[in-house]
Each structure stands twice: as structure tokens, then as C-alpha cells.
Amino acid sequence: MPADLASKRIIITGAATGIGRATAIMAAQCNAHAIAIFDVDDTAAQETANSINSITGTTSARCWHVDIADRASVEGGVDAAASWMGGIDVLLHFAGILHGAYEPIESFEEATWDRVLDINLKGTYLIAKQVVTHMNAQPNGGTIITTASGAGVTGGSSSYAYGASKGAVHGFTMVMQRHIDMSKIRVQDIAPGRVRTPLVLDNLRQQLEKTGDQAHYDAEIANLTDPVDVAKIATFMASDEAKVMRGPVFTR
Ligand SMILES: NC(=O)c1ccc[n+]([C@@H]2O[C@H](COP(=O)([O-])OP(=O)(O)OC[C@H]3O[C@@H](n4cnc5c(N)ncnc54)[C@H](O)[C@@H]3O)[C@@H](O)[C@H]2O)c1
């Protein structure tokens, strides 16, 4: 049974592609009231919004160009989306990058480190901070789902910066769980496994270029999870049916 998101006003970051896009479309299929899409890929984000606006009668979708690593951009986007939707019930935060894959520590560029940490970790802090401010002012609070990864939480990563950032997103989310009144705002992280998205396909292509191991590449591709299966879990986590859920959720 699909999750019930009727009347939910949702911000989804990183919904131009991948898991975020699949989740935005599924949230519309679950009858969300309004979906605010935040991304830096304006063309693809608009395609997601167009798909939502054309496939359902109940959900309205709109895009904002929000660079998740930029404080002014995040604050402006959250405030504008809250004003458009009349509040924020759910944040599903998927925006992220994987750079620096297969780079040895000796040559790992500081600029790459900073960029990955700025988008994946600082971006999570910036948007959570602004969304919590809105949710605290609402009688019914809300739900915040951040995106960690098995990389940096239960295992390693192809990128030092990516693994570090995702472990830190998980830690940050646990701190929020401890300090925020969970009866008002539920905070959880989702940690996807290996999902068939541009982020992972780029990563596997880089690995193939480095190793030339076609058989390994083919096996990895065949074993990827469909983003729609992660979207099913994310939309459930966003729903009131999940109100007693706590802690991180891992997927294959
Ligand atoms: N695909 C996987 O196997 C996997 C596994 C674990 C965790 N994750 C995490 O899931 C999330 C979604 O990943 P995906 O695989 O769908 O990747 P993706 O590359 O398909 O999507 C990422 C989205 O984030 C957007 N984005 C990038 N930088 C941004 C910025 N500065 N501001 C706003 N938006 C920005 C991109 O434009 C894109 O739409 C990421 O946080 C990723 O780290 C993915």
C-alpha cells in the first residue's frame, strides 16, 4: 500500500535526478499536497516538477534554484517554499555529490575535500537549521529525513571526503535526534546501499576506467537497487504511519 502523504507540504532537495527525483514522483503518487524541489540543475528539476504536475490532480510542484552549500540560497529557498506551501511538514534532503573517488590520500585535493564536505555536510546543517526554525513555529512540528550512506557509517567509500561526509551526516542527525523534541519533530537518516543513479553510474564508470575489470563492472551494474525501491521507504518515513520510527534506516 502506498504511503499516505495527503495534505503534506514537502521540501525535497536533489530531486532533479536519482533517488530525490524518484521520491518526488512517488510523493505525488501518494497525494502530497505540495512539493518544493530544491536543486542546482534547473532543467532536470523542472522536468521533475512537470512530471508531477502532469501526472496527478492533487499535488502541486514548484522548483527553486537552491545551492545547498550556500547559506543565503538555502534560507531564501526555505522561506519562499514555506510561504508558497503555507508551512513545511516534511524535509526529504537528498542533495549530495560524490567527488574524489579512487584518489589516494597523498594526492587528495583540498578543494575536492572542501566541496564535498560543503555540499554533503554543511548543506545538511544549513537546511536542517532553517527548516527546524519553521517547524518549531508550527503547532504540528514536522519530519526531517537526511541522507547518510553505508559509506562512512557501516563501511568504507571510494572517496575519503564522501565517506567522511556521510559518516558525519549520520552523526549530525543523531545529535539532532537527541536535542530536538522528537514528539514534535521526528528526525531520521536514510542510508541507501548502491542505487542505480547518475552518482553511482559515474562512480562505477570511473572504477572501470581505472581497473579495466569489465566483469566486475557488469556484476556491480546488475546488482544495483532501483531508486523507486528507496523512494518507497523514503515516502513511508515521511508519512504519519512512521511516527513511532526512530534511528537510521539502511537499504540494500
Ligand atoms: N546512489 C546511491 O547508491 C547512494 C548511496 C548512498 C547514499 N546516497 C546519497 O543519496 C543522495 C542522492 O544521491 P543520488 O544517488 O540520487 O545522486 P544523484 O547524483 O542522482 O542526485 C543528486 C542530486 O543532488 C543535486 N545537487 C548536487 N549538488 C547540489 C547543490 N550544491 N545544491 C543542490 N542540489 C545539488 C544534483 O543536481 C542531483 O539532482 C545523495 O546524498 C547521495 O550521497 C546515494
Tab-separated table of C-alpha atoms and ligand atoms in Angstrom, residues 13-21 38-42 44-45 65-70 93-98 115 118-120 147-151 162 165-166 190-202 224-225 227 251-252, ligand 1:
chain	number	residue	atom	x	y	z
A	13	THR	CA	16.325	18.536	-2.248
A	14	GLY	CA	18.303	16.905	-5.043
A	15	ALA	CA	15.098	15.960	-6.858
A	16	ALA	CA	16.434	16.724	-10.347
A	17	THR	CA	17.774	13.172	-10.652
A	18	GLY	CA	18.267	9.857	-8.892
A	19	ILE	CA	16.711	8.982	-5.535
A	20	GLY	CA	15.360	12.503	-4.996
A	21	ARG	CA	13.525	12.506	-8.324
A	38	PHE	CA	15.471	22.429	-4.471
A	39	ASP	CA	18.344	21.709	-6.846
A	40	VAL	CA	21.104	23.394	-8.869
A	41	ASP	CA	20.208	21.505	-12.070
A	42	ASP	CA	17.362	23.773	-13.129
A	44	ALA	CA	16.191	18.500	-14.833
A	45	ALA	CA	14.471	19.842	-11.696
A	65	HIS	CA	17.379	27.059	-7.653
A	66	VAL	CA	18.965	26.374	-4.270
A	67	ASP	CA	22.670	25.688	-3.787
A	68	ILE	CA	22.567	23.631	-0.632
A	69	ALA	CA	26.092	24.736	0.360
A	70	ASP	CA	25.181	28.434	0.307
A	93	HIS	CA	17.071	16.025	1.941
A	94	PHE	CA	18.880	14.099	-0.817
A	95	ALA	CA	21.175	16.691	-2.480
A	96	GLY	CA	24.740	15.415	-2.449
A	97	ILE	CA	27.852	14.737	-4.520
A	98	LEU	CA	30.497	12.039	-4.721
A	115	ARG	CA	33.481	20.960	-1.922
A	118	ASP	CA	30.388	21.824	1.974
A	119	ILE	CA	27.616	20.201	-0.056
A	120	ASN	CA	27.072	16.957	1.843
A	147	THR	CA	20.657	11.117	3.685
A	148	ALA	CA	23.729	9.364	5.006
A	149	SER	CA	25.110	6.219	3.370
A	150	GLY	CA	26.534	2.856	4.290
A	151	ALA	CA	29.755	4.585	3.183
A	162	TYR	CA	32.474	11.312	0.622
A	165	SER	CA	30.851	13.495	4.935
A	166	LYS	CA	28.279	10.711	5.066
A	190	ILE	CA	18.234	7.077	5.464
A	191	ALA	CA	21.373	5.239	4.358
A	192	PRO	CA	20.887	3.835	0.862
A	193	GLY	CA	23.035	0.960	-0.406
A	194	ARG	CA	24.116	1.053	-4.058
A	195	VAL	CA	21.311	2.575	-6.083
A	196	ARG	CA	21.097	2.975	-9.876
A	197	THR	CA	21.512	6.773	-10.147
A	198	PRO	CA	23.870	9.123	-12.032
A	199	LEU	CA	26.033	9.393	-8.885
A	200	VAL	CA	26.719	5.642	-8.732
A	201	LEU	CA	26.863	5.077	-12.504
A	202	ASP	CA	29.580	7.783	-12.772
A	224	LEU	CA	22.177	-2.044	-8.185
A	225	THR	CA	18.968	-1.187	-6.325
A	227	PRO	CA	15.709	4.182	-6.930
A	251	THR	CA	18.626	-0.093	2.367
A	252	ARG	CA	20.333	-2.567	0.085
B	1	LIG	N1	23.003	6.222	-5.256
B	1	LIG	C1	23.469	5.583	-4.204
B	1	LIG	O1	23.808	4.391	-4.279
B	1	LIG	C2	23.589	6.268	-2.882
B	1	LIG	C3	24.021	5.507	-1.797
B	1	LIG	C4	24.108	6.120	-0.546
B	1	LIG	C5	23.764	7.459	-0.410
B	1	LIG	N2	23.359	8.168	-1.495
B	1	LIG	C6	23.016	9.565	-1.295
B	1	LIG	O2	21.695	9.781	-1.783
B	1	LIG	C7	21.570	11.139	-2.197
B	1	LIG	C8	21.022	11.174	-3.607
B	1	LIG	O3	22.005	10.559	-4.428
B	1	LIG	P1	21.701	10.028	-5.888
B	1	LIG	O4	22.405	8.739	-5.993
B	1	LIG	O5	20.274	10.121	-6.206
B	1	LIG	O6	22.570	11.088	-6.710
B	1	LIG	P2	22.266	11.998	-7.984
B	1	LIG	O7	23.586	12.493	-8.430
B	1	LIG	O8	21.392	11.269	-8.939
B	1	LIG	O9	21.390	13.174	-7.356
B	1	LIG	C9	21.953	14.179	-6.553
B	1	LIG	C10	21.177	15.455	-6.761
B	1	LIG	O10	21.754	16.475	-5.927
B	1	LIG	C11	21.819	17.675	-6.698
B	1	LIG	N3	22.872	18.556	-6.171
B	1	LIG	C12	24.218	18.406	-6.263
B	1	LIG	N4	24.849	19.450	-5.702
B	1	LIG	C13	23.880	20.282	-5.226
B	1	LIG	C14	23.904	21.524	-4.535
B	1	LIG	N5	25.051	22.157	-4.249
B	1	LIG	N6	22.739	22.095	-4.188
B	1	LIG	C15	21.550	21.489	-4.502
B	1	LIG	N7	21.466	20.320	-5.167
B	1	LIG	C16	22.615	19.714	-5.520
B	1	LIG	C17	22.127	17.189	-8.117
B	1	LIG	O11	21.866	18.182	-9.101
B	1	LIG	C18	21.231	15.971	-8.220
B	1	LIG	O12	19.935	16.317	-8.645
B	1	LIG	C19	22.973	11.749	-2.061
B	1	LIG	O13	23.047	12.449	-0.839
B	1	LIG	C20	23.881	10.543	-2.045
B	1	LIG	O14	25.082	10.798	-1.362
B	1	LIG	C21	23.261	7.615	-2.724
